[in-house]
PDB file of C-alpha atoms in Angstrom:
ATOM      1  CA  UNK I   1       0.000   0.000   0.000  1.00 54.00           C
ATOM      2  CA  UNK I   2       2.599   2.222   0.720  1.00 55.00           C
ATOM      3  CA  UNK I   3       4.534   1.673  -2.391  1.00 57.00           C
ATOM      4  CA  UNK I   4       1.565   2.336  -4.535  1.00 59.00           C
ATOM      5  CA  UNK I   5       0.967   5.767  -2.667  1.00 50.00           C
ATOM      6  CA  UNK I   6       4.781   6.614  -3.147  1.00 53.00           C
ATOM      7  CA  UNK I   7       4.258   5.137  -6.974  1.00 58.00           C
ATOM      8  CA  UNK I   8       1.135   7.541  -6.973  1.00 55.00           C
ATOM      9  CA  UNK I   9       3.007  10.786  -5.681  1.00 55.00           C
ATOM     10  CA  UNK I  10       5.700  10.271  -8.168  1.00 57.00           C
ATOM     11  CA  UNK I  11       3.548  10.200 -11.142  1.00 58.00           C
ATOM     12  CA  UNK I  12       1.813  13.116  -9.842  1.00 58.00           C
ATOM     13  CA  UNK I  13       4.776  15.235  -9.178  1.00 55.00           C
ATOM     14  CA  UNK I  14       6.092  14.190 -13.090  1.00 55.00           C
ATOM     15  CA  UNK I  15       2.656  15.648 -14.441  1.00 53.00           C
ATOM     16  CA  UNK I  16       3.117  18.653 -12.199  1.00 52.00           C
ATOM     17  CA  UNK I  17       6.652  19.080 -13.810  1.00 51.00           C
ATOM     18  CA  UNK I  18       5.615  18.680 -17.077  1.00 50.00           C
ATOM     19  CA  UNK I  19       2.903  21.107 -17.199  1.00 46.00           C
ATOM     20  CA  UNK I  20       5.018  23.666 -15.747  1.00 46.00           C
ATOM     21  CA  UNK I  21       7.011  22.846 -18.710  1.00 45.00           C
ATOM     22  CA  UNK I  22       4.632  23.894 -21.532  1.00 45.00           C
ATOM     23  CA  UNK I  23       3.735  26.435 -19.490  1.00 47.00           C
ATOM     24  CA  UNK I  24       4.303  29.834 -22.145  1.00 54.00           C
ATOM     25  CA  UNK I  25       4.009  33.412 -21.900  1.00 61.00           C
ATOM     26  CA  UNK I  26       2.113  34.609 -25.014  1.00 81.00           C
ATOM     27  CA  UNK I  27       3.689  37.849 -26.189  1.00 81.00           C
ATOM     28  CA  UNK I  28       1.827  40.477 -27.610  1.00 91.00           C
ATOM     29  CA  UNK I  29       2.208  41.186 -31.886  1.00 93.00           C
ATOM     30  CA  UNK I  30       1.648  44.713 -33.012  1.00 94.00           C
ATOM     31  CA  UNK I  31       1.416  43.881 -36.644  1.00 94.00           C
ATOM     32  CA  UNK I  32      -0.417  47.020 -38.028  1.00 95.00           C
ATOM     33  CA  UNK I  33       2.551  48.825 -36.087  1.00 95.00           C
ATOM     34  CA  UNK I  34       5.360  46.882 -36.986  1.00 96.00           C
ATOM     35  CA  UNK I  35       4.192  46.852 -40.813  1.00 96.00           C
ATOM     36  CA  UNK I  36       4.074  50.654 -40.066  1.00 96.00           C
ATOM     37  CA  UNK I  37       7.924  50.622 -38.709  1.00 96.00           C
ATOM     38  CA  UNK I  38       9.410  48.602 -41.402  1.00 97.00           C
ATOM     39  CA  UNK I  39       7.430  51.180 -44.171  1.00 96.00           C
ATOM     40  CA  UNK I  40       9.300  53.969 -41.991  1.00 95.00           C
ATOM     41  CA  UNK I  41      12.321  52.487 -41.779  1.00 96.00           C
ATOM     42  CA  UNK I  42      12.725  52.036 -45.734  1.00 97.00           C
ATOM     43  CA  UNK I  43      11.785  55.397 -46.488  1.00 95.00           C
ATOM     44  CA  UNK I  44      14.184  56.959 -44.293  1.00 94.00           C
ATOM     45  CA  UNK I  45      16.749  54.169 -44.517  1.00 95.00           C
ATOM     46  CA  UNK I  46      16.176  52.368 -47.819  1.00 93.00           C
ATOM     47  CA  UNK I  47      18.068  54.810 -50.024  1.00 84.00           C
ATOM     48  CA  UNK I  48      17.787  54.073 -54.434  1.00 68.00           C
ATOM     49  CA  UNK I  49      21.132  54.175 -54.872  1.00 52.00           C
ATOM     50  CA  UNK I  50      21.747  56.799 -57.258  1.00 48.00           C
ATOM     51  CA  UNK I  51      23.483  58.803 -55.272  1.00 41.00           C
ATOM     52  CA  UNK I  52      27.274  58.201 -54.285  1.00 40.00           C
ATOM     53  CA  UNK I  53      27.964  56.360 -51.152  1.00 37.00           C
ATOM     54  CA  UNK I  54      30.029  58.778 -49.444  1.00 37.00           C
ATOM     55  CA  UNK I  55      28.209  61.880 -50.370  1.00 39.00           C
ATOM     56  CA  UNK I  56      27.285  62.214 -46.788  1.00 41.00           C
ATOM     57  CA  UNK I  57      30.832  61.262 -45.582  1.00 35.00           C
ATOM     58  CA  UNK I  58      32.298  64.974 -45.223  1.00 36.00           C
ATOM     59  CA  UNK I  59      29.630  65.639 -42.359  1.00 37.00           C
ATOM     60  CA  UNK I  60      30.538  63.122 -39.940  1.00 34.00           C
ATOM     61  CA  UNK I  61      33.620  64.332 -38.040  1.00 36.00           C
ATOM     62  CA  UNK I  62      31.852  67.989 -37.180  1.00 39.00           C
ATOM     63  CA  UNK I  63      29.413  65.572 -35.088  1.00 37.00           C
ATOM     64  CA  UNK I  64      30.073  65.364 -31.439  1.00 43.00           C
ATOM     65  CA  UNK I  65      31.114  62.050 -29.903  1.00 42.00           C
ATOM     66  CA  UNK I  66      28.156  60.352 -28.870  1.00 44.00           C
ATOM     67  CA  UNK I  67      27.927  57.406 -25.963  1.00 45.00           C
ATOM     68  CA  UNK I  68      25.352  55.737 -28.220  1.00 46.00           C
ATOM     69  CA  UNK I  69      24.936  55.238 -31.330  1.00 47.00           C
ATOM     70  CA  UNK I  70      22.824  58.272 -32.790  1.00 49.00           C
ATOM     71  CA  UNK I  71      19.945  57.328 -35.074  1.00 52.00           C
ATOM     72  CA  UNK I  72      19.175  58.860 -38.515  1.00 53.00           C
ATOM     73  CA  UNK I  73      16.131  58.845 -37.364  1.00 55.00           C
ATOM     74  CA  UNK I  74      15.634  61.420 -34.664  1.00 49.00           C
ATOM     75  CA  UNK I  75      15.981  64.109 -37.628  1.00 51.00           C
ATOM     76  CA  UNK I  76      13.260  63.055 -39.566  1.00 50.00           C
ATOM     77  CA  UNK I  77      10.655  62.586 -36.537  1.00 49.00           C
ATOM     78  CA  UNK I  78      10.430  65.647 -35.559  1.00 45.00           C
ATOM     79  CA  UNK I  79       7.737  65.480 -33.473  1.00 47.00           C
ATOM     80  CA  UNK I  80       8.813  62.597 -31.386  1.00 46.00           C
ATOM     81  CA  UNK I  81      10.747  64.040 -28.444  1.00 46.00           C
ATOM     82  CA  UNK I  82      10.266  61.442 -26.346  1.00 46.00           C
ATOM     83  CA  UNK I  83      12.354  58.288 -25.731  1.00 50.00           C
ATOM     84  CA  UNK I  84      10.655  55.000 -27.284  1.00 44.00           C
ATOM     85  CA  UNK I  85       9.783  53.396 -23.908  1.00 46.00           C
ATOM     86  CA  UNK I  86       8.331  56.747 -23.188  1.00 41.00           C
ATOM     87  CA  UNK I  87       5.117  56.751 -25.637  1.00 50.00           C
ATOM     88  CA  UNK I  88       5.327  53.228 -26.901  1.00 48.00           C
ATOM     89  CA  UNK I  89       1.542  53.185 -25.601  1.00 40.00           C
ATOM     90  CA  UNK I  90       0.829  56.156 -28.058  1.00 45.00           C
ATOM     91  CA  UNK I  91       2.630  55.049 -31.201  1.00 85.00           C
ATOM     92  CA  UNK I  92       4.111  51.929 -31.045  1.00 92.00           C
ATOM     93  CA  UNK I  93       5.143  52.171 -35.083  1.00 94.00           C
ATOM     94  CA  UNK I  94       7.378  55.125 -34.125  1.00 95.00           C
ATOM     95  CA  UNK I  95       8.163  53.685 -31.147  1.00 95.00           C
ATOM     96  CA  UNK I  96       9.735  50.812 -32.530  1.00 96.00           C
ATOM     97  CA  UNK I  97      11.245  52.320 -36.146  1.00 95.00           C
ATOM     98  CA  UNK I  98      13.035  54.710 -33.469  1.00 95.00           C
ATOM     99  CA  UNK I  99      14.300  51.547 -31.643  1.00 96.00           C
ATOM    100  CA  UNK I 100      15.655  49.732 -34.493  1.00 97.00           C
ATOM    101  CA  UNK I 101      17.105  52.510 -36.017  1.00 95.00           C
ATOM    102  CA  UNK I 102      19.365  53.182 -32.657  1.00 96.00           C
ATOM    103  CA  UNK I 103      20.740  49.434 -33.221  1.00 97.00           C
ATOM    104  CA  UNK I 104      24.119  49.675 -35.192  1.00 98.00           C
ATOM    105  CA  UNK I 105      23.282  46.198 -37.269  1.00 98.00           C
ATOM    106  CA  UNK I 106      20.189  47.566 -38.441  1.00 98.00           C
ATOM    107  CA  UNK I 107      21.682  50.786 -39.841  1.00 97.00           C
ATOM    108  CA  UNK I 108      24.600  48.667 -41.293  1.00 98.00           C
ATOM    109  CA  UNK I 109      21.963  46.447 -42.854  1.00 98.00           C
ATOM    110  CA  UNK I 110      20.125  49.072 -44.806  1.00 98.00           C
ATOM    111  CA  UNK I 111      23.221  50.394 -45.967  1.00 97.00           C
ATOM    112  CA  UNK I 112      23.920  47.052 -47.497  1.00 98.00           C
ATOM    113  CA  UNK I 113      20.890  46.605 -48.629  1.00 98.00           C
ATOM    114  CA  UNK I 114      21.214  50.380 -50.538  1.00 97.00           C
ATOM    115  CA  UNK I 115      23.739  49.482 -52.188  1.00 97.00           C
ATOM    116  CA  UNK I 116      22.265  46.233 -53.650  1.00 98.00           C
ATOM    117  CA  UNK I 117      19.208  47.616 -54.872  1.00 97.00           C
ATOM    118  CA  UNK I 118      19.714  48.656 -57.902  1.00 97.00           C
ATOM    119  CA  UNK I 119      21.309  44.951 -58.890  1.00 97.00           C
ATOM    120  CA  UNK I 120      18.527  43.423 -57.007  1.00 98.00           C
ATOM    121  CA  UNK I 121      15.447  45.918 -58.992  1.00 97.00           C
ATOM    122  CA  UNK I 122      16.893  44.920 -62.063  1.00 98.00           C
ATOM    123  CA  UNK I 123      16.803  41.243 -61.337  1.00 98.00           C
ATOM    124  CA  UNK I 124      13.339  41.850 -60.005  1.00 98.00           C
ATOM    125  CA  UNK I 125      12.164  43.364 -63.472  1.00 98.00           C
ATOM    126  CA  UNK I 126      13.489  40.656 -65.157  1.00 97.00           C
ATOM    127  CA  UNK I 127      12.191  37.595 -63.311  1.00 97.00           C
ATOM    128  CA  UNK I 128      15.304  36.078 -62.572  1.00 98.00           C
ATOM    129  CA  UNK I 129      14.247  36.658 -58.602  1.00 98.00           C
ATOM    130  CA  UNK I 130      11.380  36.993 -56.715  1.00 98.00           C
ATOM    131  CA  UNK I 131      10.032  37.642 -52.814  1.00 98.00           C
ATOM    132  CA  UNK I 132       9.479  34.880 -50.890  1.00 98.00           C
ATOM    133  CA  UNK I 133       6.846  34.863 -47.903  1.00 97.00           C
ATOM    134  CA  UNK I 134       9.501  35.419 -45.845  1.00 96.00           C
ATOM    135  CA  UNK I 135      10.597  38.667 -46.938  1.00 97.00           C
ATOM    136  CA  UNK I 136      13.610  37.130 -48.358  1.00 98.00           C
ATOM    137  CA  UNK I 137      14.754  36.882 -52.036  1.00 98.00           C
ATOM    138  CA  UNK I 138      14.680  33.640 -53.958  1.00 98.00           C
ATOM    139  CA  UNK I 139      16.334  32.567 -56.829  1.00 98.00           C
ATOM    140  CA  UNK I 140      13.415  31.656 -60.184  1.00 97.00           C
ATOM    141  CA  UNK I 141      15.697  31.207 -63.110  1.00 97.00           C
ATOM    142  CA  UNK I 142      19.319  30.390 -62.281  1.00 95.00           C
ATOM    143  CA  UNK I 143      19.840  30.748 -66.057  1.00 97.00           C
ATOM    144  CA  UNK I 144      19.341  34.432 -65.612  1.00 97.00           C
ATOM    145  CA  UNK I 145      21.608  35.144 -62.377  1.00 97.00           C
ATOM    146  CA  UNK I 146      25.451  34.979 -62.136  1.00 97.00           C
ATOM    147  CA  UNK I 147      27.506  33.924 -59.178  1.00 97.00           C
ATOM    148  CA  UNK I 148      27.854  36.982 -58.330  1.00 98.00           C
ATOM    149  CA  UNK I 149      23.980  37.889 -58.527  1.00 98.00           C
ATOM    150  CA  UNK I 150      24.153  34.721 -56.158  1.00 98.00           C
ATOM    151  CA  UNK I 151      25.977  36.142 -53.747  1.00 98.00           C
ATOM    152  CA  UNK I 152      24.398  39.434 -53.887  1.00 98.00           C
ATOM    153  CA  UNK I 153      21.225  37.802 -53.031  1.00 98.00           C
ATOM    154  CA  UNK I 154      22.429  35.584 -50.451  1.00 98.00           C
ATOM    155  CA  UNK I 155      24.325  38.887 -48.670  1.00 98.00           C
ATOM    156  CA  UNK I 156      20.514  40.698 -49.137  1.00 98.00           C
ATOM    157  CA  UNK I 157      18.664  37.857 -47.478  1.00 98.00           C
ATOM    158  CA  UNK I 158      21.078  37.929 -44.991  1.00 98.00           C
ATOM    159  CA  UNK I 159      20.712  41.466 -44.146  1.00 98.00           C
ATOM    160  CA  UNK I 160      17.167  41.171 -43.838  1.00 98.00           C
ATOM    161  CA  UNK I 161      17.306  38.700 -41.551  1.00 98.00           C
ATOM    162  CA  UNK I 162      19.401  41.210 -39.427  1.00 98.00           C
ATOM    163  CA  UNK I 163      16.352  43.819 -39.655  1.00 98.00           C
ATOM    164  CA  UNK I 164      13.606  40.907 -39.099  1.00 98.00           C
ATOM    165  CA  UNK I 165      15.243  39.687 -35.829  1.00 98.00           C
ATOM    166  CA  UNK I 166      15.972  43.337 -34.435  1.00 98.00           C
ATOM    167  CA  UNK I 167      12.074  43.848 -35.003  1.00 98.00           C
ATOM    168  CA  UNK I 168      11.359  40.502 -33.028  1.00 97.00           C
ATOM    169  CA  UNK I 169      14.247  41.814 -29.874  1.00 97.00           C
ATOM    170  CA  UNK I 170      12.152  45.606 -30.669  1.00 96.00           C
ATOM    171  CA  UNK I 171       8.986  43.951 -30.189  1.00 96.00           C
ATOM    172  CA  UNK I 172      10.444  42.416 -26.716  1.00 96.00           C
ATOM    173  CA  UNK I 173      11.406  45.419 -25.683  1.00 94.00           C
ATOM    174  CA  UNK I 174       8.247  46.988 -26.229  1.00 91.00           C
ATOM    175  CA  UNK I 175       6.135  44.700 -24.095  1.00 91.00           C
ATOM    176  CA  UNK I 176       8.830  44.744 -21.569  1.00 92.00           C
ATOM    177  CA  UNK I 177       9.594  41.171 -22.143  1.00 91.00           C
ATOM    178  CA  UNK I 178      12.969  39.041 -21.204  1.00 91.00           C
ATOM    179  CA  UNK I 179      15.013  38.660 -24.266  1.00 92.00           C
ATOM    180  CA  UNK I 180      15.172  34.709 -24.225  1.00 93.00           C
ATOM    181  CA  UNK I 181      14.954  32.117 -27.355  1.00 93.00           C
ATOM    182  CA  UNK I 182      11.142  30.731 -26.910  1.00 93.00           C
ATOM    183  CA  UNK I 183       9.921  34.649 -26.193  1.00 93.00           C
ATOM    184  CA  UNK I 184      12.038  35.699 -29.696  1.00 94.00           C
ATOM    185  CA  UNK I 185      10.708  32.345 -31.193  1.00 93.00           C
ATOM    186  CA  UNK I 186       7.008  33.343 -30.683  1.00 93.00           C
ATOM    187  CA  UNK I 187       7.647  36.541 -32.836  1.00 95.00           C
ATOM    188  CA  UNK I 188      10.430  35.639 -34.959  1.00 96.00           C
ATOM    189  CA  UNK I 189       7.899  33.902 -37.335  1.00 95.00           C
ATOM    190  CA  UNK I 190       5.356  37.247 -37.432  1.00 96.00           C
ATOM    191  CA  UNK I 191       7.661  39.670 -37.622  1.00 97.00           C
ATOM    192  CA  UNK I 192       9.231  37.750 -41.021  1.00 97.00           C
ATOM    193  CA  UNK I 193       5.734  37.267 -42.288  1.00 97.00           C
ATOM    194  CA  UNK I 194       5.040  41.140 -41.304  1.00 97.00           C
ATOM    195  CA  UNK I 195       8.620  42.102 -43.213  1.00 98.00           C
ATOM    196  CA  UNK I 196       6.794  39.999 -46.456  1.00 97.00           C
ATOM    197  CA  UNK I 197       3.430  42.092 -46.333  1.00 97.00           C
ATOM    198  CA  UNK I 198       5.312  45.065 -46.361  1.00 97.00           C
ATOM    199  CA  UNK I 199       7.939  44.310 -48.967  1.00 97.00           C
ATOM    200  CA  UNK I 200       5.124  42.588 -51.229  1.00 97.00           C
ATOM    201  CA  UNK I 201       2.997  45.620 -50.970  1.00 96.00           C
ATOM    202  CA  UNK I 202       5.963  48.050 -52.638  1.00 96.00           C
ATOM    203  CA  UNK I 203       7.035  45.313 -54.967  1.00 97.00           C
ATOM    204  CA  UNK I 204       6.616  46.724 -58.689  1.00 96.00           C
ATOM    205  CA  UNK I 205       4.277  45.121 -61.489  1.00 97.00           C
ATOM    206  CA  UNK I 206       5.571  42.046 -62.952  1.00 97.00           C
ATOM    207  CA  UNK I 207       7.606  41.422 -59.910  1.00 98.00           C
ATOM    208  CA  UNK I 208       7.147  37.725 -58.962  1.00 98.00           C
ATOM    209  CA  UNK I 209       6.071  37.396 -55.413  1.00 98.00           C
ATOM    210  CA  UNK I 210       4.995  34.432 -52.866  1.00 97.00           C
ATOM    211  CA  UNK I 211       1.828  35.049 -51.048  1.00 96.00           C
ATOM    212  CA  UNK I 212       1.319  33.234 -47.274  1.00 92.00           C
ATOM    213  CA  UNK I 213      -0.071  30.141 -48.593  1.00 95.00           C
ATOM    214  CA  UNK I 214       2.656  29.633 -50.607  1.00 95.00           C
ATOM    215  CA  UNK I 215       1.044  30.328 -54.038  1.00 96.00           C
ATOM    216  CA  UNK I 216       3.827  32.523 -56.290  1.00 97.00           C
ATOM    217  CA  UNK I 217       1.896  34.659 -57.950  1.00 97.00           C
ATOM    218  CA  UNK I 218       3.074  37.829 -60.924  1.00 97.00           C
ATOM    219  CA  UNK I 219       2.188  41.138 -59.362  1.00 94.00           C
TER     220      UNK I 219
END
């Protein structure tokens, strides 16, 4: 009798354990908001390339040191005068375009990216690539790419997983949530399928693009 009470406990204190286990804190999605952000960000960010990299160069050194990195950003919102954690509650787009834009991988990113875009249009217009619904380029007609147009678009997808993943820590940070690999996990997946919406949405006519259900479609 007493073994089967001790058997009894033991299976009950496993069931215990393993419910705590699946145990999961949901964490909250602003889509509309971070569809909002990533729009910002490529405007301000995003730049077409025709201009020479290092036309802004010669205004750097007048700028003061700074302890943090100083975001492009600040100049264009002009209204925002308040720090991100400040107003998230208010606008949570410019809350978190003004939080990724303060991360020095995201600004590296985007200047990556500018510099690949005109390659990467041109491919676009001529079918050789297309969007997945991941945000990410993928290769259509190998036939039309060289190795090097392989390696641009592997460096590009790269890049934007950069900005995808900053949006998933930017999301954290928003909702006040511990950085940790099941919390990014939860939001990792939205905030790529967010990145696809937006990208999908500015993607030219005749641009060859992958809709959530998989389906590639010809915008």
């Amino acid at each position: 009798m007493k073994k089967g009470f001790l058997k009894w406990l033991l299976a009950m204190a496993c069931f215990l354990l393993a419910a705590c286990a699946v145990i999961t804190v949901n964490v909250y999605f602003p889509e509309k908001a971070a569809k909002e952000a990533y729009k910002s960000l490529d405007e301000m960010l995003l730049k077409s390339g025709d201009s020479p990299a290092g036309e802004k160069a010669p205004a750097a050194p007048s700028r003061e040191p700074q302890a943090k990195p100083q975001s492009r950003l600040f100049h264009e919102f002009t209204n925002f005068s308040l720090i991100p954690e400040a107003c998230a509650a208010d606008n949570e787009a410019d809350a978190l375009a003004i939080e990724l834009s303060s991360m020095p991988e995201v600004l590296k990113a985007y200047d990556d990216m500018s510099r690949r875009l005109p390659r990467l249009n041109t491919l676009f217009a001529s079918s050789a690539v297309g969007l997945s619904n991941q945000g990410l380029i993928s290769v259509r007609d190998k036939a039309k790419v060289t190795p090097q147009d392989e390696s641009l678009v592997a460096a590009e997808n790269q890049s934007r997983k950069t900005v995808i993943m900053s949006m998933a820590k930017a999301i954290l940070k928003l909702n006040k949530q511990k950085e940790s690999k099941a919390a990014l996990d939860q939001v990792l997946g939205k905030a790529a399928s967010t990145y696809a919406d937006t990208k999908r949405e500015a993607a030219q006519s005749g641009w060859w693009v992958q809709l959530q259900n998989g389906r590639w479609v010809q915008k």
